[in-house]
mmCIF file of C-alpha atoms in Angstrom:
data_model
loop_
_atom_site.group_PDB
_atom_site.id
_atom_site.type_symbol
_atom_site.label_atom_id
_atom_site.label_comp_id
_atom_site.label_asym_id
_atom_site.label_seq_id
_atom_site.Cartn_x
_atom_site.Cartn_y
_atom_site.Cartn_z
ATOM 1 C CA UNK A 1 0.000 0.000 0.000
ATOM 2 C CA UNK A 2 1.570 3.339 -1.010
ATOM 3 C CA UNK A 3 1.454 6.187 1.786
ATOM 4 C CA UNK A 4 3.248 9.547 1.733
ATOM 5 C CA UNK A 5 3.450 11.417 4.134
ATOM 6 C CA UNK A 6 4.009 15.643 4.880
ATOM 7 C CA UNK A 7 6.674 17.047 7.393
ATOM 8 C CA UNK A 8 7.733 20.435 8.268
ATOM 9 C CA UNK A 9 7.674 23.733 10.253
ATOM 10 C CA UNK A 10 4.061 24.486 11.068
ATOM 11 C CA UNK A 11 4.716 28.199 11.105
ATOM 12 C CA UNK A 12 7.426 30.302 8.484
ATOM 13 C CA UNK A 13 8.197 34.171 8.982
ATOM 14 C CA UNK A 14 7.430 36.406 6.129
ATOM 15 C CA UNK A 15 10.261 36.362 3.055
ATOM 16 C CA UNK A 16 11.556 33.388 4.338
ATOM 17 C CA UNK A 17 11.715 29.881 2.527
ATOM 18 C CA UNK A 18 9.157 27.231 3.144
ATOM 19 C CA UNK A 19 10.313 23.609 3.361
ATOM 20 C CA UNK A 20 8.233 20.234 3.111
ATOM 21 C CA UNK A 21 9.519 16.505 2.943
ATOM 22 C CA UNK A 22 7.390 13.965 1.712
ATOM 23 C CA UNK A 23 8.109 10.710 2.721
ATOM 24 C CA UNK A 24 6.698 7.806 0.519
ATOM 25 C CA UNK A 25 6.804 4.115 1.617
ATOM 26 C CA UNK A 26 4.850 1.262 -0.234
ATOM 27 C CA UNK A 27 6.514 2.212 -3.866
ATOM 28 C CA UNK A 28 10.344 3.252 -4.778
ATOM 29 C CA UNK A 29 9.397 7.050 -5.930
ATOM 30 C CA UNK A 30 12.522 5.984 -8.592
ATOM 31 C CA UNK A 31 10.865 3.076 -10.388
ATOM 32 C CA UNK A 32 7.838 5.380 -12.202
ATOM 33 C CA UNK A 33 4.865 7.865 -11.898
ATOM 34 C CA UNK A 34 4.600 11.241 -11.477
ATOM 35 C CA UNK A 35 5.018 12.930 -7.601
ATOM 36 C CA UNK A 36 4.095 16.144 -6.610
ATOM 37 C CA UNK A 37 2.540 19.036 -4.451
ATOM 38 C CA UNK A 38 -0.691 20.825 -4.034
ATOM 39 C CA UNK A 39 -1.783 23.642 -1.657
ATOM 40 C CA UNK A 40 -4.925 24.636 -0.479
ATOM 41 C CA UNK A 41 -5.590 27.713 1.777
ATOM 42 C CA UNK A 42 -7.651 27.476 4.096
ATOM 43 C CA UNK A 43 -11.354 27.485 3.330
ATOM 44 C CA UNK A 44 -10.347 27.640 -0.249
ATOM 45 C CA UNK A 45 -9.786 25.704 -3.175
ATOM 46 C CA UNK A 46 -6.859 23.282 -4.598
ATOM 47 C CA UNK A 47 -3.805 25.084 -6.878
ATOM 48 C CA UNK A 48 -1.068 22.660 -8.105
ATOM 49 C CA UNK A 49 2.366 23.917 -6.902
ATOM 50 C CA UNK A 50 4.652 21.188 -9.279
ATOM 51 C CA UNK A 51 5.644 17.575 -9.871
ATOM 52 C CA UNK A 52 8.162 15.310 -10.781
ATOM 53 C CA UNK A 53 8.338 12.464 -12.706
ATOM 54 C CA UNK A 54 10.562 9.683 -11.622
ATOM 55 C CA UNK A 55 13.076 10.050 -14.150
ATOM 56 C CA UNK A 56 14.165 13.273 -13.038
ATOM 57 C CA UNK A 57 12.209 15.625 -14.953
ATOM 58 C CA UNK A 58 10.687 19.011 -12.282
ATOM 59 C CA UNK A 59 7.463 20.582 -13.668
ATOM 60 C CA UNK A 60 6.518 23.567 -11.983
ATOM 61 C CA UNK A 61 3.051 25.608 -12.032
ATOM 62 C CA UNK A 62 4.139 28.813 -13.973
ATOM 63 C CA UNK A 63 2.946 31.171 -11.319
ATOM 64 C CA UNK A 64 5.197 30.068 -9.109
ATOM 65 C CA UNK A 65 7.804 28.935 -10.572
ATOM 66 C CA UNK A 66 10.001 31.651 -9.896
ATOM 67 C CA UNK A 67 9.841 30.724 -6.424
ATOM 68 C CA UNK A 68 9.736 26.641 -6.162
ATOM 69 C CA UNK A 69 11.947 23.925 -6.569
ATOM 70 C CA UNK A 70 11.076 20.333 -6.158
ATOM 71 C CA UNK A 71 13.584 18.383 -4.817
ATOM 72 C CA UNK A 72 14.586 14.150 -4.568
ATOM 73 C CA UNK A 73 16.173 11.725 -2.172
ATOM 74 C CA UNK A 74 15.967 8.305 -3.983
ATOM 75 C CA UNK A 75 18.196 7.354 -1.093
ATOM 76 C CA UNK A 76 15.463 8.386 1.356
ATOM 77 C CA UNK A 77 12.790 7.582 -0.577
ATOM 78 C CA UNK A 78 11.127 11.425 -0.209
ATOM 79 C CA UNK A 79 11.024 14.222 -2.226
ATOM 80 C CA UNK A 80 10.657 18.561 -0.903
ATOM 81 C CA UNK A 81 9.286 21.479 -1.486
ATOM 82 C CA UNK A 82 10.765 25.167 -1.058
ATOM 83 C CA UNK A 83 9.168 27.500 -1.487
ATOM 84 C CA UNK A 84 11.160 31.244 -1.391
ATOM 85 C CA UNK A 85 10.115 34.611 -0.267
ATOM 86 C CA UNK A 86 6.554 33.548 1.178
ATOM 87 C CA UNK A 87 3.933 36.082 2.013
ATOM 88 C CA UNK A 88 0.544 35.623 4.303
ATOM 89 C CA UNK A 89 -0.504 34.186 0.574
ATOM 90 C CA UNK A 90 1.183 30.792 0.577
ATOM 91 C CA UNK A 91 -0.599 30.039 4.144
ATOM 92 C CA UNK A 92 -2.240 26.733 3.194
ATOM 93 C CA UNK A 93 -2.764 23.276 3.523
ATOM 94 C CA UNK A 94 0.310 21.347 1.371
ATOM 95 C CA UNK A 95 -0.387 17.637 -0.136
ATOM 96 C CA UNK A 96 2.054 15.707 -1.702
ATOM 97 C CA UNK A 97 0.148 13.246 -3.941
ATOM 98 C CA UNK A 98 1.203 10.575 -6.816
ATOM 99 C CA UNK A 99 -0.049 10.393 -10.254
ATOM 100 C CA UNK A 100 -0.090 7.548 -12.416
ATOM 101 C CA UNK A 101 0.635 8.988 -15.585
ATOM 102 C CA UNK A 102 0.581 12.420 -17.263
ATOM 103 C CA UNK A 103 -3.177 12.534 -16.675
ATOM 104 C CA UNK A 104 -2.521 14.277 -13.821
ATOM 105 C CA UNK A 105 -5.158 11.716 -11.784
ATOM 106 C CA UNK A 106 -3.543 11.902 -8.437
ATOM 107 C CA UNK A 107 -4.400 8.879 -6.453
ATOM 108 C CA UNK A 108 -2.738 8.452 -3.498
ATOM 109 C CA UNK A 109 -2.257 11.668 -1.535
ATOM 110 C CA UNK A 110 -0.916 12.346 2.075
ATOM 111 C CA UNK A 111 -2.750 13.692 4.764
ATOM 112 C CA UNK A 112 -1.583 17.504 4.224
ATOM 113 C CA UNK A 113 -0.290 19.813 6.670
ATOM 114 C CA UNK A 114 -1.205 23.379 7.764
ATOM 115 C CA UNK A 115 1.842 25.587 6.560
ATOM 116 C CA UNK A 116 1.379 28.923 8.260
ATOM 117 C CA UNK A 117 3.514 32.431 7.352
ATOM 118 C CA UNK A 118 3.413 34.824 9.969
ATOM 119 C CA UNK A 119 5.714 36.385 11.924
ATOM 120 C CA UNK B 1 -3.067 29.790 -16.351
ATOM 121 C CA UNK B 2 -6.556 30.077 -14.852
ATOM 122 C CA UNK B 3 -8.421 28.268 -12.757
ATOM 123 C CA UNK B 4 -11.025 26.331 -14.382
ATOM 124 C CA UNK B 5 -14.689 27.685 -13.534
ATOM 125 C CA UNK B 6 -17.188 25.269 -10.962
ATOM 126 C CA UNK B 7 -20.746 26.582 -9.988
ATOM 127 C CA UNK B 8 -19.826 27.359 -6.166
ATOM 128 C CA UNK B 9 -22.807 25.116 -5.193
ATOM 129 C CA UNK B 10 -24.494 22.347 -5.955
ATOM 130 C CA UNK B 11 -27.425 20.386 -4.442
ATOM 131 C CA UNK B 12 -30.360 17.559 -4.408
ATOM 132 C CA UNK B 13 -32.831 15.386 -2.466
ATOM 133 C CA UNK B 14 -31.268 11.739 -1.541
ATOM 134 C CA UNK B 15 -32.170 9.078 -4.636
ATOM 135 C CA UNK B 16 -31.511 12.310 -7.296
ATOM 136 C CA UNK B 17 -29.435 13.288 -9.291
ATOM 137 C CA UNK B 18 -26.770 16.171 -9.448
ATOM 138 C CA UNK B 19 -24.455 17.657 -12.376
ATOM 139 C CA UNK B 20 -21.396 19.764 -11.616
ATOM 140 C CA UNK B 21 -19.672 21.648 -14.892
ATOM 141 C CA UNK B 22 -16.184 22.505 -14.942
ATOM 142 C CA UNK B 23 -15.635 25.222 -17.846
ATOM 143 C CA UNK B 24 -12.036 25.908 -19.198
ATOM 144 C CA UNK B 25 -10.627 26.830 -22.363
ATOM 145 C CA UNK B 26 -9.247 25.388 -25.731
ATOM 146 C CA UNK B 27 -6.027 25.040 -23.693
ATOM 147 C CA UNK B 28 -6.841 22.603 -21.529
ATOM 148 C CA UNK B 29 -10.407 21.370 -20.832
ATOM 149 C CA UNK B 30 -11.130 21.344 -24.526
ATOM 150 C CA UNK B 31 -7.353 20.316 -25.805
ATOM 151 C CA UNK B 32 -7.488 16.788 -23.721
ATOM 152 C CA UNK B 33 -8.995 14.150 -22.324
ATOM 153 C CA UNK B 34 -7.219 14.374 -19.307
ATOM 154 C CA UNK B 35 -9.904 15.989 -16.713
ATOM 155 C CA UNK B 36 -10.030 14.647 -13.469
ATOM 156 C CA UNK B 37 -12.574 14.944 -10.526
ATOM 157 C CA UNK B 38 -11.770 14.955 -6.571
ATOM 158 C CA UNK B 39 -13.949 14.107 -3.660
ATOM 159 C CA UNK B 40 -12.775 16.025 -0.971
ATOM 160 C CA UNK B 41 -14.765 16.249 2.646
ATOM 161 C CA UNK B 42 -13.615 18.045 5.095
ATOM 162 C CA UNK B 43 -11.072 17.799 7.229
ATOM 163 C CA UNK B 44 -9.726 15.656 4.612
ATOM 164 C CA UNK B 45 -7.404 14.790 1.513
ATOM 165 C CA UNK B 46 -8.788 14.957 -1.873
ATOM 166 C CA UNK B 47 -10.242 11.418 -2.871
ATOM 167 C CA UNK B 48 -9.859 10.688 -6.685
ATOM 168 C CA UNK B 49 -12.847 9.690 -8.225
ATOM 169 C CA UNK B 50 -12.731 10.424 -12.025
ATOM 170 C CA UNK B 51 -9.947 10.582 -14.403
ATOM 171 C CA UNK B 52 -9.168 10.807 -17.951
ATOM 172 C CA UNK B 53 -12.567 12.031 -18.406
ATOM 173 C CA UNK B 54 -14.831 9.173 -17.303
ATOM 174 C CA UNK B 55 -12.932 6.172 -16.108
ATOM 175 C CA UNK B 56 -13.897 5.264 -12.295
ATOM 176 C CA UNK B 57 -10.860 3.910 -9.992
ATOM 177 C CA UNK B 58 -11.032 0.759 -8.582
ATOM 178 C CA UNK B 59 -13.561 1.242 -5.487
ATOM 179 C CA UNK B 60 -15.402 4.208 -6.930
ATOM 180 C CA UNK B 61 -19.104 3.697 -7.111
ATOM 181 C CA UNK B 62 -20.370 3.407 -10.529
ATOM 182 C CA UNK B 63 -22.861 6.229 -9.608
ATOM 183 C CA UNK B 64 -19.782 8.172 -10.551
ATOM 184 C CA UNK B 65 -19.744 9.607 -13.832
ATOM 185 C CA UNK B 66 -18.104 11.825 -15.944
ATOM 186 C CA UNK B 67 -18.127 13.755 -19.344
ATOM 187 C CA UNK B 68 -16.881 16.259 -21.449
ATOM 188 C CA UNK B 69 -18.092 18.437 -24.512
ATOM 189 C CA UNK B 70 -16.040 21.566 -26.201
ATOM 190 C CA UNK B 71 -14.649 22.848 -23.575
ATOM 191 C CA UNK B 72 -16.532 21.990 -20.333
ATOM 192 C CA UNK B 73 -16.446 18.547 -18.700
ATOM 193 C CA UNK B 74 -19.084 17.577 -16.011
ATOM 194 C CA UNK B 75 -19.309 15.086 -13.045
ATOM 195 C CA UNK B 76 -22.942 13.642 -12.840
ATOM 196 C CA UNK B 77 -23.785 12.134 -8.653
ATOM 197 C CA UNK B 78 -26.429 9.816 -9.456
ATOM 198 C CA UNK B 79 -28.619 8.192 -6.652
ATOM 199 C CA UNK B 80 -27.004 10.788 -4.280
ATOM 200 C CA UNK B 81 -26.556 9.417 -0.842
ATOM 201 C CA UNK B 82 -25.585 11.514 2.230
ATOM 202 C CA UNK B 83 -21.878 10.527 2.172
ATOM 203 C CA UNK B 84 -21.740 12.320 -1.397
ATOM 204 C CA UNK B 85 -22.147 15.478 0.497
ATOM 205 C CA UNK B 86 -18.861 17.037 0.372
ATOM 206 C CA UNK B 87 -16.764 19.974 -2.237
ATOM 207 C CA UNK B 88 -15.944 18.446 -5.646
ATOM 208 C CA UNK B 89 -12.680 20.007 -7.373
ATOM 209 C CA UNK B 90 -12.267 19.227 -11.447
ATOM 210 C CA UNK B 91 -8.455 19.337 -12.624
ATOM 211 C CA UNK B 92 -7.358 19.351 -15.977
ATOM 212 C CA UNK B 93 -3.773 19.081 -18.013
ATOM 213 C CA UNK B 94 -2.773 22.277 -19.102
ATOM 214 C CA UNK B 95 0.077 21.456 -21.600
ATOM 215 C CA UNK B 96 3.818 21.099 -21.157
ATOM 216 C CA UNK B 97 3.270 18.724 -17.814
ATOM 217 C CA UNK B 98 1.216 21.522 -15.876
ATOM 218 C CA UNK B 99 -1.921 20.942 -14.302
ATOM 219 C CA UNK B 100 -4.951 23.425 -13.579
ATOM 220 C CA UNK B 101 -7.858 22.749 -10.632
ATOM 221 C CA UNK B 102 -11.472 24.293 -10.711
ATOM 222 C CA UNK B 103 -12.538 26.466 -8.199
ATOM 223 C CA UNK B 104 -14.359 23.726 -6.240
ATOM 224 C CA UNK B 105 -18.353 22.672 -6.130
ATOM 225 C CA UNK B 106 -19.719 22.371 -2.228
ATOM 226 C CA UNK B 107 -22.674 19.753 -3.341
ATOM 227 C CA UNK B 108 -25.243 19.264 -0.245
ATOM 228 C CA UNK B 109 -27.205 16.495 0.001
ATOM 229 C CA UNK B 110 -30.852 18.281 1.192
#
């Protein structure tokens, strides 16, 4: 069964960089598929941050591009998230999630976790 | 990159029916057939229910369906239940590996 699973610092200061691990057990993130992130701020609706696919490849949503980079530990099996310069803006709920194919159909997600910017 | 347009609500009586549209543009809801649909209740992480248009994952009740014409797809809820009360997002491949989501459908079973 494939999990993943957010970790991080619950609460970021203004202009500084935001960083999420995902850890994924259940599947070697290196063998195939597509891995990525997702936001959602609170009370709001879903925007897709970026993905990778396993072969190296970063993909990044061009509104924020600028400003992420997806990262991978094959050793670990987990991939990250940065995120520069944040502002009250990028408070949100962040998912990692895996898609099967270029579809975009993400099915298996993690459980998310509340990324606050405040200072 | 915009995201793609849901009614912000959605509703029926248990038994009926309910459509949701998700409206984009020739760049990605009407370029291919790779629109997705998420469950999502809350508290909790976005449940896959739809993808490439119309096929159902393993699991997903066949009163799940989907659909897509021009440039707007649509999730049909048949026999809604009270369980199928929850916000439904539509996501779509935008070209060049990037995705776009809808703005999200609260659908409440009355």
């Amino acid at each position: 069964q494939v999990q993943l699973q957010e970790s991080g610092p619950g609460l970021v200061k203004p202009s500084e960089t935001l960083s999420l691990i995902c850890a994924v057990s259940g599947y070697s993130i290196r063998s195939n598929y597509y891995w990525g992130w997702i936001r959602q701020p609170p009370g709001k609706g879903l925007e897709w941050i970026g993905s990778f696919y396993h072969s190296g490849s970063t993909y990044y949503n061009p509104s924020l591009k600028s400003r992420v980079t997806i990262s991978v530990d094959t050793s670990k099996n987990q991939f990250s998230l940065r995120l520069s310069s944040v502002t009250a803006a990028d408070t949100a709920f962040y998912y990692c999630a895996r898609s099967g194919d270029i579809s975009g159909a993400n099915d298996y997600w993690g459980q998310g976790t509340l990324v606050t910017v405040s200072s | 990159q915009s995201a793609l347009t849901q009614p912000p609500s959605a509703s029926g009586s248990p038994g009926q029916s309910v459509t949701i549209s998700c409206t984009g543009t020739s760049s990605d809801v009407g370029a291919y057939k790779y629109v997705s649909w998420y469950q999502q209740h809350p508290g909790k992480a976005p449940k896959l229910m739809i993808s490439e248009v119309s096929k159902r994952p393993a699991g997903v009740p066949d009163r799940f369906s989907g659909s897509k014409s021009g440039n707007t797809a649509s999730l049909t809820v048949s026999g809604l239940q009270a369980e199928d009360e929850a916000d439904y997002y539509c996501s779509s491949y935008a070209g060049s590996n990037t995705y776009v989501f809808g703005t999200g459908t609260k659908v409440t079973v009355l």
